[in-house]
Amino acid sequence: MNLTSKDISGDFPDSNKIYLNNASVSLMPTQSIEDMKEFLISYNSIGPDSKGSEPFVTEKLQNVRKTISKIISCQPDEVVLTQSTTDGINFVASGLSFDDKSNIIIRGMGHEHHANYYPWIQLKDKISVKNLNIDKNGLFKLDDLESLVDQNTKLVALSHALYNTGSILPIEEIAKILDDKIPFFIDSAQTVGCIGEMDVSKIKCNFMSFNGSKWLCGPMGTGLFYCNRKSSELLKPMTIGGESAIIYDETNLAFKELPDKFQTGFRNYVGIVGLESSARYLMNFGLNNIRQKNQYLSNLFREELSKISNIILYGPDDPNQRTSIVSFNLKGHDSQEIVDRLEKQNIILAVREIMEQKIIRASPHFFNTESEMLQVIDEIKKL
């Protein structure tokens, strides 16, 4: 069967809405919700703080690390469980050592998502924060990156794909420029689970952060931080506790190995169970199949939008250079007003921004259907 036309909407809870805001928070498969329910019942039956609960919970944590490690092609102990993408970004921003000559390189300043902007700007009183100039799609010239890197560059921090235009950055080419000499952090919140199979050994990043509630279709309050085993030595944990360190000679502390080093007091077990179930569901469908279907839906939506007069489209024309995000505006109309009017028709989109410009963002995922795309187009034509 051609998976681009396969309707899997029945695998998700019934809804009378057309949900196209997956770049923010995605829907969860029914199996994930049921697995979370089953976990809570079993956990309470065993006794949450009983002797039997520890191996029960440990197995669940091991399962999610194994599943996520397969999705990004790393070792399970390199997967740190967090609550959000922001957690992982702050691990790096707060954990690296700098001196007064240090600099870091980021992209686009205010064009960047706040989570991958504010933590770096907070360092500007301690170090130099260098900015990569961008084009209308948020992309930059590789030559500009090469010219900014020097012997005092301690980190290059970039998004893998952009939350506003959907542009995918050439991460592997960037890694070749850095050549394992400059630590490389990637915010992959908009790519893992959306753009096909990923391999951190090919990307050659030191650190990567993403969450479970966007394209991985997991619950809110779940996140993942990939930390290369060797690179963990570059970071000092933000927090410390009995789970992350040991004490010796009464007053001396030593951090544990990955992943425990960064995981102080983690307790969102039920969320992790839901995330692992969703990630497994995506893997069964096939990550490259998801990419193919997402491209099909977004290309269809973009093509039909282009036929409407007064439509302004954002992002690269080449579908291989963008995620399934389709950002647009309708001349003479307020973006928020359009999103509000469509929500009254049970169509869920989002308002985002490209610098100061408010735009409408649609972000279909693989459970959406061709007929849904065309229904939304029909409603936009009526505006």
XYZ file of C-alpha atoms in Angstrom:
383
model
C 0.000 0.000 0.000
C 1.103 3.566 -0.753
C 1.619 4.959 2.730
C 1.116 8.554 1.568
C -2.558 7.699 1.077
C -2.957 5.393 4.060
C -5.510 6.746 6.553
C -4.350 6.043 10.116
C -6.588 8.628 11.769
C -8.456 5.749 13.416
C -5.338 5.024 15.479
C -5.873 8.349 17.260
C -8.721 9.397 19.577
C -11.870 10.528 17.779
C -12.088 14.252 17.143
C -14.238 16.525 15.037
C -11.284 18.841 14.491
C -8.714 19.084 11.730
C -5.545 19.415 13.760
C -2.650 21.115 11.967
C -0.532 22.406 14.840
C 1.826 19.463 15.275
C 4.910 21.686 15.269
C 3.658 22.888 18.653
C 2.039 19.844 20.278
C 0.994 16.747 18.378
C -1.851 14.336 18.924
C -1.114 11.081 20.740
C -1.963 7.609 19.416
C -4.673 5.781 21.335
C -2.205 2.995 22.148
C 0.013 5.485 24.020
C -2.862 6.729 26.126
C -3.838 3.140 26.926
C -0.241 2.220 27.796
C -0.045 5.189 30.181
C -3.271 4.112 31.837
C -2.029 0.523 32.157
C 1.237 1.763 33.700
C -0.562 3.838 36.334
C -2.806 0.935 37.293
C 0.133 -1.478 37.530
C 2.347 1.038 39.359
C -0.296 1.624 41.986
C -0.993 -2.078 42.267
C 2.687 -2.853 42.883
C 3.002 0.060 45.306
C 4.722 3.248 44.058
C 7.521 3.097 46.624
C 7.685 -0.630 47.233
C 10.548 -3.002 46.579
C 8.818 -4.269 43.456
C 8.354 -0.810 41.954
C 12.046 -0.167 41.330
C 12.688 -2.878 38.701
C 9.293 -2.101 37.158
C 10.190 1.565 36.658
C 13.796 0.837 35.681
C 12.613 -1.356 32.839
C 10.379 1.457 31.535
C 13.267 3.946 31.600
C 15.547 1.491 29.830
C 12.879 0.848 27.185
C 12.481 4.511 26.247
C 16.242 5.039 26.035
C 16.564 2.009 23.770
C 13.736 3.195 21.516
C 14.967 6.788 21.249
C 18.541 5.608 20.688
C 17.297 3.653 17.648
C 15.526 6.741 16.289
C 18.644 8.955 16.444
C 21.254 6.153 16.155
C 23.167 6.586 19.400
C 23.884 4.541 22.518
C 21.040 4.235 25.079
C 23.159 5.747 27.877
C 23.627 8.883 25.754
C 19.891 9.621 26.063
C 19.043 11.830 29.044
C 15.373 12.148 30.011
C 14.130 15.707 30.526
C 10.876 17.639 30.589
C 11.426 19.750 27.477
C 13.725 20.880 24.682
C 14.492 23.934 26.809
C 15.951 21.753 29.575
C 18.585 20.337 27.236
C 19.489 23.755 25.854
C 20.063 25.040 29.363
C 22.174 21.989 30.225
C 24.636 23.207 27.605
C 24.340 26.966 28.153
C 24.825 26.609 31.903
C 27.218 23.666 31.870
C 30.008 24.793 29.533
C 33.093 26.524 30.899
C 33.981 29.925 29.445
C 36.649 32.550 29.924
C 36.495 36.263 29.069
C 37.808 35.574 25.535
C 35.210 32.919 24.718
C 32.565 33.274 22.041
C 29.633 31.246 20.784
C 27.868 31.395 17.417
C 24.090 31.412 16.963
C 21.811 32.128 14.002
C 19.396 34.919 13.255
C 18.995 36.358 16.755
C 15.282 37.299 16.984
C 14.460 34.982 14.075
C 15.295 32.031 16.349
C 12.881 30.275 18.685
C 13.011 31.782 22.173
C 14.134 28.500 23.731
C 17.224 28.444 21.501
C 17.859 32.177 21.808
C 17.364 33.427 25.356
C 19.774 30.980 27.075
C 22.595 32.086 24.770
C 21.804 35.798 25.007
C 21.905 35.472 28.782
C 25.642 34.745 28.395
C 26.402 38.016 26.568
C 27.784 39.723 29.687
C 30.306 36.911 30.122
C 31.254 36.056 26.545
C 30.850 37.279 22.987
C 27.730 36.050 21.179
C 28.260 36.083 17.405
C 25.317 36.132 15.012
C 25.025 34.452 11.613
C 23.192 36.733 9.186
C 20.243 35.057 7.473
C 18.182 35.275 4.297
C 14.383 35.482 4.086
C 14.050 31.767 4.845
C 16.291 31.906 7.906
C 19.242 30.226 6.202
C 22.829 31.480 6.133
C 25.931 31.128 3.988
C 28.376 28.466 5.081
C 31.204 30.856 4.270
C 29.827 33.231 6.898
C 30.015 30.480 9.493
C 33.630 29.713 8.572
C 34.552 33.376 8.904
C 33.057 33.648 12.408
C 34.749 30.553 13.855
C 38.051 31.232 15.614
C 40.281 29.727 18.301
C 38.046 31.158 21.036
C 34.787 29.686 19.729
C 33.456 27.391 22.432
C 30.167 26.393 20.799
C 28.019 26.654 17.688
C 24.321 26.403 18.606
C 21.751 25.989 15.826
C 18.263 24.697 15.175
C 18.061 21.697 12.880
C 14.874 23.069 11.329
C 13.141 26.389 11.942
C 9.848 26.667 13.769
C 8.593 29.558 11.605
C 9.605 28.888 7.983
C 10.216 25.139 8.248
C 13.662 25.567 6.657
C 16.031 22.651 7.289
C 19.629 23.672 7.951
C 22.435 21.707 6.232
C 23.591 20.226 9.532
C 26.015 17.654 8.104
C 27.787 20.299 6.000
C 28.023 22.538 9.055
C 29.548 19.665 11.043
C 32.243 19.248 8.363
C 33.225 22.883 8.826
C 33.479 22.453 12.597
C 35.439 19.228 12.051
C 35.045 17.924 15.622
C 37.123 20.871 16.843
C 34.234 23.124 17.939
C 31.434 21.722 20.125
C 28.172 21.627 18.210
C 24.680 21.869 19.765
C 21.483 21.218 17.791
C 17.900 22.063 18.744
C 16.099 19.266 16.887
C 12.612 19.863 18.277
C 11.307 20.394 14.740
C 12.964 17.399 13.094
C 13.040 14.229 15.215
C 9.988 12.232 14.192
C 9.259 14.501 11.227
C 11.995 14.344 8.574
C 12.887 10.666 8.465
C 15.692 8.604 9.932
C 18.434 10.458 11.788
C 21.978 9.465 12.715
C 23.892 11.591 15.201
C 27.131 9.903 14.162
C 26.672 11.415 10.680
C 25.445 14.741 12.023
C 28.444 14.741 14.378
C 26.860 16.963 16.975
C 28.049 16.891 20.568
C 24.664 17.694 22.046
C 21.088 17.628 20.809
C 17.818 18.496 22.499
C 14.229 17.753 21.486
C 10.909 17.024 23.127
C 8.410 14.208 23.065
C 5.214 16.164 22.500
C 5.823 17.509 18.986
C 6.582 15.183 16.085
C 7.130 12.125 18.302
C 3.442 12.298 19.341
C 4.242 11.825 23.032
C 2.761 13.529 26.100
C 3.552 17.011 27.338
C 6.325 17.260 29.912
C 8.640 14.806 28.149
C 11.949 15.710 26.545
C 15.228 14.157 25.448
C 18.789 15.386 25.608
C 21.408 13.581 23.540
C 24.873 13.943 25.028
C 27.786 12.335 23.247
C 29.557 10.141 25.790
C 32.936 11.846 25.338
C 31.363 15.303 25.241
C 29.715 14.836 28.635
C 33.055 15.812 30.148
C 32.546 19.318 28.723
C 29.441 19.945 30.820
C 28.983 20.519 34.519
C 25.422 19.601 35.547
C 23.109 22.456 36.514
C 21.655 20.479 39.404
C 22.929 17.717 41.644
C 21.284 15.124 43.848
C 21.438 11.584 45.080
C 20.520 10.234 41.676
C 23.300 12.078 39.841
C 26.338 11.962 42.150
C 28.022 10.068 44.945
C 29.737 11.430 48.020
C 33.016 10.179 49.433
C 35.184 11.199 52.379
C 32.034 12.892 53.745
C 32.432 16.178 51.824
C 33.676 15.255 48.355
C 31.343 14.707 45.410
C 31.774 12.799 42.167
C 29.264 12.766 39.323
C 27.933 9.454 38.082
C 28.293 8.346 34.480
C 25.769 9.087 31.728
C 22.829 9.339 31.767
C 22.541 9.680 35.558
C 24.976 12.612 35.619
C 22.313 14.974 34.291
C 19.198 13.324 35.666
C 18.411 14.620 39.125
C 15.154 13.456 40.678
C 13.332 12.527 37.488
C 9.814 11.313 38.251
C 7.639 11.636 35.121
C 7.447 7.896 34.673
C 3.975 7.815 33.161
C 4.994 10.423 30.577
C 8.015 8.366 29.601
C 5.813 5.297 29.139
C 3.568 7.298 26.804
C 6.554 8.670 24.907
C 8.094 5.234 24.391
C 4.765 3.879 23.146
C 4.364 6.755 20.677
C 7.962 6.482 19.462
C 7.475 2.767 18.910
C 4.294 3.483 16.940
C 6.198 5.901 14.683
C 8.987 3.378 14.141
C 6.469 0.715 13.152
C 5.031 3.085 10.540
C 8.563 3.884 9.400
C 10.330 7.205 9.915
C 11.126 7.583 6.228
C 7.507 6.749 5.418
C 6.469 9.525 7.782
C 8.756 11.940 5.951
C 7.277 10.880 2.627
C 3.700 11.357 3.803
C 4.466 14.673 5.515
C 6.036 15.979 2.322
C 3.055 14.824 0.295
C 0.576 16.595 2.582
C 2.552 19.810 2.909
C 3.330 19.974 -0.821
C -0.366 19.522 -1.618
C -1.352 22.197 0.886
C 1.281 24.631 -0.350
C 0.370 24.062 -3.993
C -3.339 24.656 -3.351
C -2.589 27.771 -1.295
C -0.535 29.191 -4.167
C -3.657 29.127 -6.346
C -5.456 31.554 -4.018
C -5.084 35.231 -4.853
C -3.390 37.431 -2.232
C -1.660 34.475 -0.562
C 1.929 35.032 0.611
C 3.968 31.859 1.154
C 7.109 31.640 3.305
C 9.909 29.114 3.404
C 12.005 27.381 0.717
C 10.355 26.318 -2.530
C 12.342 23.065 -2.557
C 10.383 20.528 -0.437
C 13.634 18.772 0.512
C 14.787 21.947 2.244
C 11.791 22.208 4.575
C 9.745 20.193 7.036
C 5.979 19.819 6.686
C 5.519 23.332 8.090
C 3.636 25.612 5.683
C 3.701 29.273 6.685
C 1.575 31.852 4.900
C -0.421 35.047 5.097
C -3.438 36.432 3.296
C -2.996 40.032 2.210
C -5.420 42.414 3.880
C -6.229 39.969 6.698
C -4.945 39.779 10.266
C -3.179 36.462 10.969
C -4.684 35.986 14.416
C -8.152 36.795 13.141
C -7.845 34.133 10.426
C -6.633 31.486 12.893
C -9.476 32.352 15.277
C -12.078 32.164 12.506
C -10.772 28.815 11.308
C -10.793 27.414 14.834
C -14.521 28.146 14.953
C -14.708 25.816 11.953
C -12.792 23.180 13.980
C -9.543 23.779 12.093
C -6.511 24.223 14.347
C -3.609 26.279 13.008
C -1.181 28.600 14.814
C 0.086 32.158 14.684
C 3.858 32.479 14.798
C 6.320 35.147 13.722
C 9.166 35.746 11.311
C 11.011 38.526 13.092
C 8.252 41.137 13.596
C 5.953 39.698 10.932
C 3.027 37.615 12.230
C 2.333 34.596 10.044
C -0.068 31.645 9.955
C 1.564 28.259 10.430
C 0.116 24.923 9.374
C 2.046 21.810 10.356
C 0.461 18.555 9.162
C 1.700 15.205 10.427
C 1.399 11.703 9.050
C -2.020 11.030 10.626
C -3.551 13.921 8.692
C -5.223 13.177 5.369
C -5.441 14.625 1.873
C -9.149 15.363 2.339
C -8.363 17.385 5.465
C -5.863 19.499 3.551
C -8.437 20.228 0.870
C -11.154 21.051 3.438
C -8.885 23.642 5.018
C -8.150 25.136 1.599
C -11.879 25.443 0.932
C -12.398 27.320 4.207
C -9.492 29.672 3.485
C -11.042 30.480 0.106
C -14.188 31.625 1.933
C -12.323 34.174 4.055
